[in-house]
């Protein structure tokens, strides 16, 4: 299921080149990912009750177009694939004209919070990949 949020680029997110600093795009994607989990009925507390955490292990990002202060950006999150203990979510950031600003595939692994070892993706998360 695809979800999205819209943000406005703030002055503190701009670098010396006058556009959004590259690291901020990862933050935008994290905000969208958190929103995705919540809309899937999987807020942080739900994972904690299952003794499961999610750990980002890989981010493959492509920067396509610069964004500047005051622009409104829409960040979407969607499922790509699920493995035994890992899963991939895709993010796209688009400007108000619908142009692709950045895109990334983010791989996460589910872990046992006490043992700090990977575990099978829980059924509650598996079902959103069906």
Tab-separated table of N, CA, C and O in Angstrom:
chain	number	residue	atom	x	y	z
A	1	UNK	N	0.831	-1.182	0.000
A	1	UNK	CA	0.000	0.000	0.000
A	1	UNK	C	0.876	1.247	0.000
A	1	UNK	O	1.815	1.350	0.767
A	2	UNK	N	0.546	2.176	-0.856
A	2	UNK	CA	1.309	3.418	-1.006
A	2	UNK	C	0.702	4.506	-0.131
A	2	UNK	O	-0.506	4.706	-0.125
A	3	UNK	N	1.562	5.191	0.607
A	3	UNK	CA	1.138	6.328	1.426
A	3	UNK	C	2.004	7.527	1.066
A	3	UNK	O	3.053	7.377	0.421
A	4	UNK	N	1.589	8.709	1.487
A	4	UNK	CA	2.422	9.882	1.229
A	4	UNK	C	2.171	10.971	2.252
A	4	UNK	O	1.107	11.025	2.878
A	5	UNK	N	3.182	11.797	2.415
A	5	UNK	CA	3.095	12.991	3.253
A	5	UNK	C	3.597	14.168	2.418
A	5	UNK	O	4.319	13.975	1.442
A	6	UNK	N	3.217	15.365	2.816
A	6	UNK	CA	3.707	16.565	2.145
A	6	UNK	C	4.376	17.447	3.183
A	6	UNK	O	3.857	17.631	4.287
A	7	UNK	N	5.535	17.974	2.824
A	7	UNK	CA	6.282	18.858	3.717
A	7	UNK	C	6.653	20.132	2.953
A	7	UNK	O	6.622	20.159	1.724
A	8	UNK	N	7.028	21.149	3.702
A	8	UNK	CA	7.567	22.371	3.096
A	8	UNK	C	9.021	22.494	3.508
A	8	UNK	O	9.352	22.348	4.696
A	9	UNK	N	9.890	22.730	2.560
A	9	UNK	CA	11.328	22.837	2.825
A	9	UNK	C	11.587	24.075	3.684
A	9	UNK	O	11.186	25.184	3.345
A	10	UNK	N	12.267	23.872	4.803
A	10	UNK	CA	12.563	24.940	5.761
A	10	UNK	C	13.967	25.502	5.545
A	10	UNK	O	14.840	24.820	4.991
A	11	UNK	N	14.197	26.722	6.020
A	11	UNK	CA	15.508	27.358	5.839
A	11	UNK	C	16.665	26.549	6.428
A	11	UNK	O	17.763	26.547	5.879
A	12	UNK	N	16.412	25.820	7.519
A	12	UNK	CA	17.473	25.048	8.174
A	12	UNK	C	17.870	23.802	7.398
A	12	UNK	O	18.825	23.125	7.762
A	13	UNK	N	17.145	23.495	6.318
A	13	UNK	CA	17.422	22.303	5.526
A	13	UNK	C	18.240	22.607	4.268
A	13	UNK	O	18.548	21.714	3.491
A	14	UNK	N	18.597	23.862	4.106
A	14	UNK	CA	19.310	24.324	2.923
A	14	UNK	C	20.816	24.332	3.189
A	14	UNK	O	21.266	24.723	4.260
A	15	UNK	N	21.599	23.913	2.208
A	15	UNK	CA	23.058	23.915	2.363
A	15	UNK	C	23.679	25.118	1.654
A	15	UNK	O	22.972	25.996	1.153
A	16	UNK	N	24.971	25.156	1.601
A	16	UNK	CA	25.708	26.263	0.995
A	16	UNK	C	25.453	26.448	-0.491
A	16	UNK	O	25.723	27.515	-1.046
A	17	UNK	N	24.928	25.448	-1.147
A	17	UNK	CA	24.611	25.537	-2.571
A	17	UNK	C	23.233	26.152	-2.812
A	17	UNK	O	22.830	26.350	-3.953
A	18	UNK	N	22.477	26.399	-1.723
A	18	UNK	CA	21.163	27.012	-1.855
A	18	UNK	C	20.039	26.031	-2.119
A	18	UNK	O	18.930	26.432	-2.469
A	19	UNK	N	20.319	24.752	-1.956
A	19	UNK	CA	19.261	23.749	-2.120
A	19	UNK	C	19.274	22.801	-0.917
A	19	UNK	O	20.125	22.905	-0.045
A	20	UNK	N	18.312	21.876	-0.879
A	20	UNK	CA	18.203	20.945	0.248
A	20	UNK	C	19.481	20.116	0.353
A	20	UNK	O	19.955	19.550	-0.639
A	21	UNK	N	20.023	20.047	1.560
A	21	UNK	CA	21.198	19.225	1.834
A	21	UNK	C	20.850	17.755	1.614
A	21	UNK	O	19.766	17.309	1.971
A	22	UNK	N	21.774	17.007	1.032
A	22	UNK	CA	21.510	15.605	0.683
A	22	UNK	C	21.028	14.769	1.864
A	22	UNK	O	20.181	13.902	1.701
A	23	UNK	N	21.540	15.011	3.056
A	23	UNK	CA	21.152	14.215	4.223
A	23	UNK	C	19.696	14.452	4.624
A	23	UNK	O	19.057	13.567	5.197
A	24	UNK	N	19.161	15.600	4.300
A	24	UNK	CA	17.773	15.917	4.657
A	24	UNK	C	16.786	15.022	3.922
A	24	UNK	O	15.716	14.714	4.432
A	25	UNK	N	17.134	14.601	2.695
A	25	UNK	CA	16.239	13.724	1.955
A	25	UNK	C	16.014	12.414	2.713
A	25	UNK	O	14.916	11.860	2.714
A	26	UNK	N	17.067	11.915	3.365
A	26	UNK	CA	16.935	10.694	4.162
A	26	UNK	C	15.993	10.927	5.333
A	26	UNK	O	15.194	10.051	5.690
A	27	UNK	N	16.075	12.110	5.918
A	27	UNK	CA	15.179	12.460	7.021
A	27	UNK	C	13.731	12.538	6.532
A	27	UNK	O	12.818	12.018	7.183
A	28	UNK	N	13.507	13.162	5.392
A	28	UNK	CA	12.156	13.227	4.824
A	28	UNK	C	11.602	11.818	4.619
A	28	UNK	O	10.437	11.530	4.911
A	29	UNK	N	12.447	10.935	4.110
A	29	UNK	CA	12.016	9.561	3.864
A	29	UNK	C	11.700	8.845	5.168
A	29	UNK	O	10.756	8.052	5.240
A	30	UNK	N	12.469	9.128	6.199
A	30	UNK	CA	12.203	8.526	7.504
A	30	UNK	C	10.848	8.982	8.033
A	30	UNK	O	10.076	8.182	8.579
A	31	UNK	N	10.525	10.261	7.874
A	31	UNK	CA	9.214	10.762	8.306
A	31	UNK	C	8.106	10.041	7.550
A	31	UNK	O	7.091	9.664	8.128
A	32	UNK	N	8.287	9.855	6.254
A	32	UNK	CA	7.286	9.177	5.440
A	32	UNK	C	7.170	7.706	5.834
A	32	UNK	O	6.069	7.145	5.861
A	33	UNK	N	8.297	7.080	6.153
A	33	UNK	CA	8.290	5.678	6.573
A	33	UNK	C	7.531	5.521	7.891
A	33	UNK	O	6.727	4.598	8.049
A	34	UNK	N	7.749	6.428	8.821
A	34	UNK	CA	7.030	6.379	10.097
A	34	UNK	C	5.524	6.521	9.862
A	34	UNK	O	4.713	5.805	10.454
A	35	UNK	N	5.149	7.442	8.975
A	35	UNK	CA	3.745	7.618	8.624
A	35	UNK	C	3.197	6.337	8.002
A	35	UNK	O	2.066	5.920	8.303
A	36	UNK	N	3.975	5.685	7.133
A	36	UNK	CA	3.560	4.436	6.498
A	36	UNK	C	3.276	3.367	7.552
A	36	UNK	O	2.233	2.713	7.519
A	37	UNK	N	4.217	3.184	8.501
A	37	UNK	CA	4.006	2.201	9.567
A	37	UNK	C	2.711	2.494	10.321
A	37	UNK	O	1.914	1.595	10.595
A	38	UNK	N	2.489	3.753	10.665
A	38	UNK	CA	1.283	4.123	11.412
A	38	UNK	C	0.023	3.822	10.608
A	38	UNK	O	-0.942	3.276	11.140
A	39	UNK	N	0.028	4.151	9.321
A	39	UNK	CA	-1.148	3.895	8.480
A	39	UNK	C	-1.361	2.407	8.226
A	39	UNK	O	-2.478	1.983	7.936
A	40	UNK	N	-0.322	1.610	8.358
A	40	UNK	CA	-0.447	0.155	8.222
A	40	UNK	C	-0.920	-0.483	9.531
A	40	UNK	O	-1.085	-1.695	9.613
A	41	UNK	N	-1.108	0.343	10.558
A	41	UNK	CA	-1.511	-0.180	11.860
A	41	UNK	C	-0.360	-0.797	12.617
A	41	UNK	O	-0.545	-1.665	13.465
A	42	UNK	N	0.868	-0.338	12.297
A	42	UNK	CA	2.082	-0.882	12.909
A	42	UNK	C	2.932	0.217	13.554
A	42	UNK	O	4.110	0.364	13.237
A	43	UNK	N	2.346	0.978	14.482
A	43	UNK	CA	3.163	2.009	15.136
A	43	UNK	C	4.265	1.367	15.985
A	43	UNK	O	4.231	0.158	16.263
A	44	UNK	N	5.209	2.176	16.372
A	44	UNK	CA	6.384	1.723	17.129
A	44	UNK	C	5.993	0.817	18.294
A	44	UNK	O	6.610	-0.221	18.518
A	45	UNK	N	4.963	1.197	19.041
A	45	UNK	CA	4.534	0.419	20.221
A	45	UNK	C	4.148	-1.013	19.860
A	45	UNK	O	4.376	-1.934	20.638
A	46	UNK	N	3.552	-1.197	18.694
A	46	UNK	CA	3.136	-2.532	18.265
A	46	UNK	C	4.339	-3.453	18.113
A	46	UNK	O	4.319	-4.599	18.565
A	47	UNK	N	5.400	-2.954	17.509
A	47	UNK	CA	6.615	-3.752	17.356
A	47	UNK	C	7.233	-4.055	18.722
A	47	UNK	O	7.668	-5.173	18.977
A	48	UNK	N	7.263	-3.066	19.590
A	48	UNK	CA	7.837	-3.253	20.923
A	48	UNK	C	7.103	-4.349	21.679
A	48	UNK	O	7.732	-5.197	22.326
A	49	UNK	N	5.770	-4.359	21.591
A	49	UNK	CA	4.975	-5.402	22.265
A	49	UNK	C	5.289	-6.786	21.713
A	49	UNK	O	5.157	-7.784	22.422
A	50	UNK	N	5.705	-6.871	20.447
A	50	UNK	CA	6.085	-8.153	19.834
A	50	UNK	C	7.552	-8.485	20.103
A	50	UNK	O	8.051	-9.505	19.633
A	51	UNK	N	8.269	-7.600	20.831
A	51	UNK	CA	9.707	-7.741	21.069
A	51	UNK	C	10.492	-7.720	19.758
A	51	UNK	O	11.477	-8.417	19.577
A	52	UNK	N	10.006	-6.905	18.805
A	52	UNK	CA	10.632	-6.806	17.492
A	52	UNK	C	11.012	-5.353	17.225
A	52	UNK	O	10.259	-4.434	17.531
A	53	UNK	N	12.189	-5.174	16.653
A	53	UNK	CA	12.622	-3.866	16.190
A	53	UNK	C	12.899	-3.934	14.703
A	53	UNK	O	13.055	-5.027	14.136
A	54	UNK	N	12.927	-2.781	14.067
A	54	UNK	CA	13.289	-2.720	12.650
A	54	UNK	C	14.562	-1.892	12.528
A	54	UNK	O	14.676	-0.822	13.118
A	55	UNK	N	15.509	-2.424	11.786
A	55	UNK	CA	16.804	-1.781	11.624
A	55	UNK	C	17.058	-1.549	10.138
A	55	UNK	O	16.969	-2.485	9.334
A	56	UNK	N	17.371	-0.317	9.776
A	56	UNK	CA	17.723	-0.014	8.397
A	56	UNK	C	19.139	-0.508	8.146
A	56	UNK	O	20.068	-0.152	8.871
A	57	UNK	N	19.292	-1.339	7.110
A	57	UNK	CA	20.611	-1.914	6.820
A	57	UNK	C	21.187	-1.452	5.486
A	57	UNK	O	22.371	-1.634	5.231
A	58	UNK	N	20.336	-0.866	4.628
A	58	UNK	CA	20.831	-0.384	3.346
A	58	UNK	C	19.890	0.668	2.795
A	58	UNK	O	18.671	0.504	2.881
A	59	UNK	N	20.469	1.731	2.246
A	59	UNK	CA	19.691	2.743	1.543
A	59	UNK	C	20.389	3.016	0.221
A	59	UNK	O	21.563	3.363	0.185
A	60	UNK	N	19.638	2.841	-0.859
A	60	UNK	CA	20.151	3.130	-2.191
A	60	UNK	C	19.349	4.309	-2.721
A	60	UNK	O	18.191	4.154	-3.101
A	61	UNK	N	19.967	5.493	-2.730
A	61	UNK	CA	19.249	6.717	-3.073
A	61	UNK	C	19.797	7.340	-4.355
A	61	UNK	O	21.003	7.305	-4.601
A	62	UNK	N	18.894	7.876	-5.143
A	62	UNK	CA	19.250	8.618	-6.352
A	62	UNK	C	18.661	10.017	-6.233
A	62	UNK	O	17.462	10.167	-6.004
A	63	UNK	N	19.517	11.013	-6.390
A	63	UNK	CA	19.083	12.409	-6.369
A	63	UNK	C	18.872	12.836	-7.819
A	63	UNK	O	19.776	12.734	-8.635
A	64	UNK	N	17.669	13.311	-8.128
A	64	UNK	CA	17.315	13.605	-9.514
A	64	UNK	C	17.221	15.096	-9.836
A	64	UNK	O	17.517	15.515	-10.941
A	65	UNK	N	16.747	15.894	-8.869
A	65	UNK	CA	16.499	17.312	-9.133
A	65	UNK	C	16.616	18.051	-7.804
A	65	UNK	O	16.201	17.537	-6.777
A	66	UNK	N	17.145	19.252	-7.839
A	66	UNK	CA	17.281	19.983	-6.587
A	66	UNK	C	15.931	20.510	-6.097
A	66	UNK	O	15.008	20.726	-6.883
A	67	UNK	N	15.852	20.689	-4.778
A	67	UNK	CA	14.681	21.315	-4.153
A	67	UNK	C	15.198	22.507	-3.352
A	67	UNK	O	16.312	22.485	-2.827
A	68	UNK	N	14.373	23.550	-3.272
A	68	UNK	CA	14.786	24.790	-2.620
A	68	UNK	C	13.822	25.183	-1.511
A	68	UNK	O	12.718	24.660	-1.417
A	69	UNK	N	14.275	26.118	-0.715
A	69	UNK	CA	13.496	26.608	0.415
A	69	UNK	C	12.095	27.031	-0.019
A	69	UNK	O	11.914	27.676	-1.050
A	70	UNK	N	11.104	26.653	0.791
A	70	UNK	CA	9.727	27.039	0.530
A	70	UNK	C	8.967	26.094	-0.382
A	70	UNK	O	7.740	26.144	-0.443
A	71	UNK	N	9.673	25.228	-1.104
A	71	UNK	CA	8.981	24.274	-1.983
A	71	UNK	C	8.225	23.256	-1.144
A	71	UNK	O	8.664	22.852	-0.074
A	72	UNK	N	7.103	22.822	-1.680
A	72	UNK	CA	6.360	21.736	-1.057
A	72	UNK	C	6.754	20.444	-1.770
A	72	UNK	O	6.746	20.376	-2.995
A	73	UNK	N	7.102	19.451	-0.971
A	73	UNK	CA	7.514	18.159	-1.502
A	73	UNK	C	6.577	17.076	-0.991
A	73	UNK	O	6.171	17.106	0.183
A	74	UNK	N	6.251	16.137	-1.853
A	74	UNK	CA	5.446	14.987	-1.451
A	74	UNK	C	6.363	13.776	-1.418
A	74	UNK	O	7.039	13.477	-2.409
A	75	UNK	N	6.373	13.109	-0.271
A	75	UNK	CA	7.212	11.934	-0.083
A	75	UNK	C	6.293	10.723	0.015
A	75	UNK	O	5.434	10.672	0.904
A	76	UNK	N	6.455	9.764	-0.881
A	76	UNK	CA	5.620	8.565	-0.856
A	76	UNK	C	6.448	7.364	-0.419
A	76	UNK	O	7.666	7.326	-0.587
A	77	UNK	N	5.741	6.402	0.150
A	77	UNK	CA	6.353	5.154	0.608
A	77	UNK	C	5.487	4.005	0.108
A	77	UNK	O	4.263	4.065	0.204
A	78	UNK	N	6.136	2.970	-0.411
A	78	UNK	CA	5.411	1.809	-0.918
A	78	UNK	C	6.253	0.562	-0.698
A	78	UNK	O	7.479	0.640	-0.556
A	79	UNK	N	5.606	-0.582	-0.704
A	79	UNK	CA	6.312	-1.852	-0.535
A	79	UNK	C	6.962	-2.281	-1.846
A	79	UNK	O	6.449	-1.992	-2.925
A	80	UNK	N	8.089	-2.959	-1.737
A	80	UNK	CA	8.780	-3.513	-2.900
A	80	UNK	C	8.819	-5.040	-2.796
A	80	UNK	O	8.295	-5.741	-3.644
A	81	UNK	N	9.462	-5.551	-1.737
A	81	UNK	CA	9.554	-7.001	-1.566
A	81	UNK	C	9.878	-7.328	-0.110
A	81	UNK	O	10.370	-6.496	0.636
A	82	UNK	N	9.622	-8.592	0.230
A	82	UNK	CA	9.890	-9.082	1.574
A	82	UNK	C	10.657	-10.378	1.486
A	82	UNK	O	10.330	-11.253	0.674
A	83	UNK	N	11.688	-10.493	2.300
A	83	UNK	CA	12.437	-11.733	2.419
A	83	UNK	C	12.075	-12.412	3.727
A	83	UNK	O	11.026	-12.140	4.312
A	84	UNK	N	12.965	-13.274	4.213
A	84	UNK	CA	12.704	-13.986	5.470
A	84	UNK	C	12.723	-13.039	6.674
A	84	UNK	O	11.794	-13.024	7.475
A	85	UNK	N	13.784	-12.254	6.797
A	85	UNK	CA	13.889	-11.313	7.924
A	85	UNK	C	14.069	-9.869	7.454
A	85	UNK	O	14.229	-8.970	8.269
A	86	UNK	N	14.026	-9.667	6.159
A	86	UNK	CA	14.221	-8.321	5.621
A	86	UNK	C	13.069	-7.931	4.706
A	86	UNK	O	12.318	-8.791	4.241
A	87	UNK	N	12.971	-6.641	4.460
A	87	UNK	CA	11.967	-6.128	3.531
A	87	UNK	C	12.465	-4.804	2.973
A	87	UNK	O	13.336	-4.142	3.550
A	88	UNK	N	11.922	-4.445	1.818
A	88	UNK	CA	12.355	-3.234	1.125
A	88	UNK	C	11.148	-2.335	0.906
A	88	UNK	O	10.103	-2.778	0.430
A	89	UNK	N	11.330	-1.054	1.252
A	89	UNK	CA	10.344	-0.016	0.981
A	89	UNK	C	10.945	0.977	0.013
A	89	UNK	O	12.145	1.269	0.075
A	90	UNK	N	10.132	1.467	-0.918
A	90	UNK	CA	10.587	2.457	-1.889
A	90	UNK	C	9.988	3.815	-1.537
A	90	UNK	O	8.802	3.930	-1.247
A	91	UNK	N	10.844	4.826	-1.595
A	91	UNK	CA	10.416	6.208	-1.375
A	91	UNK	C	10.625	7.004	-2.650
A	91	UNK	O	11.632	6.817	-3.337
A	92	UNK	N	9.675	7.869	-2.931
A	92	UNK	CA	9.832	8.844	-4.007
A	92	UNK	C	9.510	10.208	-3.440
A	92	UNK	O	8.545	10.362	-2.690
A	93	UNK	N	10.333	11.186	-3.790
A	93	UNK	CA	10.077	12.568	-3.407
A	93	UNK	C	9.811	13.341	-4.686
A	93	UNK	O	10.621	13.315	-5.612
A	94	UNK	N	8.663	14.009	-4.728
A	94	UNK	CA	8.269	14.783	-5.908
A	94	UNK	C	7.972	16.222	-5.502
A	94	UNK	O	7.480	16.478	-4.409
A	95	UNK	N	8.275	17.136	-6.420
A	95	UNK	CA	7.976	18.546	-6.169
A	95	UNK	C	6.533	18.843	-6.577
A	95	UNK	O	5.796	17.942	-6.997
A	96	UNK	N	6.144	20.106	-6.454
A	96	UNK	CA	4.760	20.501	-6.749
A	96	UNK	C	4.395	20.303	-8.219
A	96	UNK	O	3.216	20.185	-8.557
A	97	UNK	N	5.383	20.247	-9.086
A	97	UNK	CA	5.134	20.007	-10.509
A	97	UNK	C	5.058	18.508	-10.825
A	97	UNK	O	4.884	18.119	-11.978
A	98	UNK	N	5.232	17.681	-9.796
A	98	UNK	CA	5.188	16.233	-9.997
A	98	UNK	C	6.501	15.647	-10.466
A	98	UNK	O	6.581	14.455	-10.769
A	99	UNK	N	7.558	16.471	-10.525
A	99	UNK	CA	8.868	15.997	-10.979
A	99	UNK	C	9.549	15.194	-9.866
A	99	UNK	O	9.481	15.570	-8.693
A	100	UNK	N	10.215	14.131	-10.268
A	100	UNK	CA	10.934	13.294	-9.319
A	100	UNK	C	12.184	14.027	-8.834
A	100	UNK	O	13.049	14.386	-9.634
A	101	UNK	N	12.264	14.255	-7.538
A	101	UNK	CA	13.392	14.952	-6.925
A	101	UNK	C	14.423	13.943	-6.416
A	101	UNK	O	15.618	14.114	-6.602
A	102	UNK	N	13.937	12.870	-5.776
A	102	UNK	CA	14.817	11.817	-5.266
A	102	UNK	C	13.998	10.549	-5.107
A	102	UNK	O	12.779	10.598	-4.947
A	103	UNK	N	14.712	9.419	-5.161
A	103	UNK	CA	14.062	8.116	-4.957
A	103	UNK	C	15.053	7.217	-4.240
A	103	UNK	O	16.269	7.364	-4.396
A	104	UNK	N	14.517	6.302	-3.443
A	104	UNK	CA	15.399	5.393	-2.715
A	104	UNK	C	14.682	4.104	-2.388
A	104	UNK	O	13.473	4.091	-2.142
A	105	UNK	N	15.449	3.023	-2.379
A	105	UNK	CA	14.995	1.755	-1.837
A	105	UNK	C	15.690	1.594	-0.490
A	105	UNK	O	16.924	1.730	-0.402
A	106	UNK	N	14.892	1.324	0.531
A	106	UNK	CA	15.405	1.198	1.892
A	106	UNK	C	15.159	-0.231	2.373
A	106	UNK	O	14.011	-0.688	2.420
A	107	UNK	N	16.234	-0.921	2.695
A	107	UNK	CA	16.138	-2.291	3.198
A	107	UNK	C	16.235	-2.273	4.711
A	107	UNK	O	17.152	-1.668	5.270
A	108	UNK	N	15.277	-2.930	5.348
A	108	UNK	CA	15.269	-3.059	6.803
A	108	UNK	C	15.240	-4.527	7.180
A	108	UNK	O	14.791	-5.378	6.403
A	109	UNK	N	15.711	-4.803	8.385
A	109	UNK	CA	15.717	-6.155	8.942
A	109	UNK	C	14.968	-6.105	10.263
A	109	UNK	O	15.109	-5.145	11.032
A	110	UNK	N	14.167	-7.146	10.531
A	110	UNK	CA	13.500	-7.238	11.823
A	110	UNK	C	14.405	-8.009	12.777
A	110	UNK	O	15.010	-9.020	12.404
A	111	UNK	N	14.493	-7.475	14.008
A	111	UNK	CA	15.368	-8.093	15.007
A	111	UNK	C	14.613	-8.345	16.307
A	111	UNK	O	13.636	-7.661	16.617
A	112	UNK	N	15.081	-9.329	17.052
A	112	UNK	CA	14.613	-9.577	18.409
A	112	UNK	C	15.250	-8.495	19.285
A	112	UNK	O	16.486	-8.363	19.299
A	113	UNK	N	14.434	-7.724	19.983
A	113	UNK	CA	14.959	-6.593	20.756
A	113	UNK	C	15.869	-7.008	21.901
A	113	UNK	O	16.761	-6.257	22.274
A	114	UNK	N	15.653	-8.188	22.458
A	114	UNK	CA	16.492	-8.638	23.573
A	114	UNK	C	17.781	-9.280	23.083
A	114	UNK	O	18.861	-8.983	23.576
A	115	UNK	N	17.666	-10.161	22.095
A	115	UNK	CA	18.833	-10.885	21.588
A	115	UNK	C	19.658	-10.071	20.596
A	115	UNK	O	20.819	-10.391	20.343
A	116	UNK	N	19.014	-9.028	20.005
A	116	UNK	CA	19.670	-8.182	19.003
A	116	UNK	C	20.124	-9.002	17.797
A	116	UNK	O	21.151	-8.742	17.189
A	117	UNK	N	19.309	-9.978	17.420
A	117	UNK	CA	19.565	-10.842	16.273
A	117	UNK	C	18.353	-10.773	15.344
A	117	UNK	O	17.222	-10.555	15.788
A	118	UNK	N	18.581	-11.033	14.063
A	118	UNK	CA	17.480	-10.994	13.111
A	118	UNK	C	16.468	-12.098	13.408
A	118	UNK	O	16.821	-13.170	13.902
A	119	UNK	N	15.203	-11.783	13.109
A	119	UNK	CA	14.105	-12.737	13.262
A	119	UNK	C	13.229	-12.657	12.013
A	119	UNK	O	13.311	-11.701	11.236
A	120	UNK	N	12.390	-13.650	11.844
A	120	UNK	CA	11.459	-13.679	10.723
A	120	UNK	C	10.538	-12.458	10.803
A	120	UNK	O	10.104	-12.067	11.893
A	121	UNK	N	10.256	-11.863	9.648
A	121	UNK	CA	9.337	-10.721	9.600
A	121	UNK	C	8.009	-11.177	10.199
A	121	UNK	O	7.453	-12.199	9.780
A	122	UNK	N	7.501	-10.453	11.203
A	122	UNK	CA	6.260	-10.885	11.858
A	122	UNK	C	5.059	-10.836	10.916
A	122	UNK	O	5.025	-10.036	9.970
A	123	UNK	N	4.063	-11.703	11.164
A	123	UNK	CA	2.874	-11.766	10.305
A	123	UNK	C	2.178	-10.410	10.122
A	123	UNK	O	1.690	-10.119	9.027
A	124	UNK	N	2.154	-9.598	11.153
A	124	UNK	CA	1.481	-8.289	11.064
A	124	UNK	C	2.122	-7.421	9.981
A	124	UNK	O	1.445	-6.634	9.317
A	125	UNK	N	3.429	-7.555	9.793
A	125	UNK	CA	4.127	-6.805	8.750
A	125	UNK	C	4.070	-7.554	7.418
A	125	UNK	O	3.911	-6.930	6.359
A	126	UNK	N	4.162	-8.856	7.457
A	126	UNK	CA	4.099	-9.673	6.244
A	126	UNK	C	2.823	-9.400	5.452
A	126	UNK	O	2.851	-9.307	4.218
A	127	UNK	N	1.708	-9.234	6.147
A	127	UNK	CA	0.406	-9.102	5.453
A	127	UNK	C	0.345	-7.859	4.558
A	127	UNK	O	-0.357	-7.865	3.567
A	128	UNK	N	1.118	-6.805	4.855
A	128	UNK	CA	1.060	-5.605	4.006
A	128	UNK	C	1.840	-5.793	2.706
A	128	UNK	O	1.730	-4.974	1.803
A	129	UNK	N	2.586	-6.867	2.605
A	129	UNK	CA	3.327	-7.171	1.377
A	129	UNK	C	2.561	-8.129	0.473
A	129	UNK	O	3.018	-8.444	-0.616
A	130	UNK	N	1.403	-8.579	0.914
A	130	UNK	CA	0.608	-9.540	0.126
A	130	UNK	C	-0.127	-8.876	-1.008
A	130	UNK	O	-0.476	-7.765	-1.007
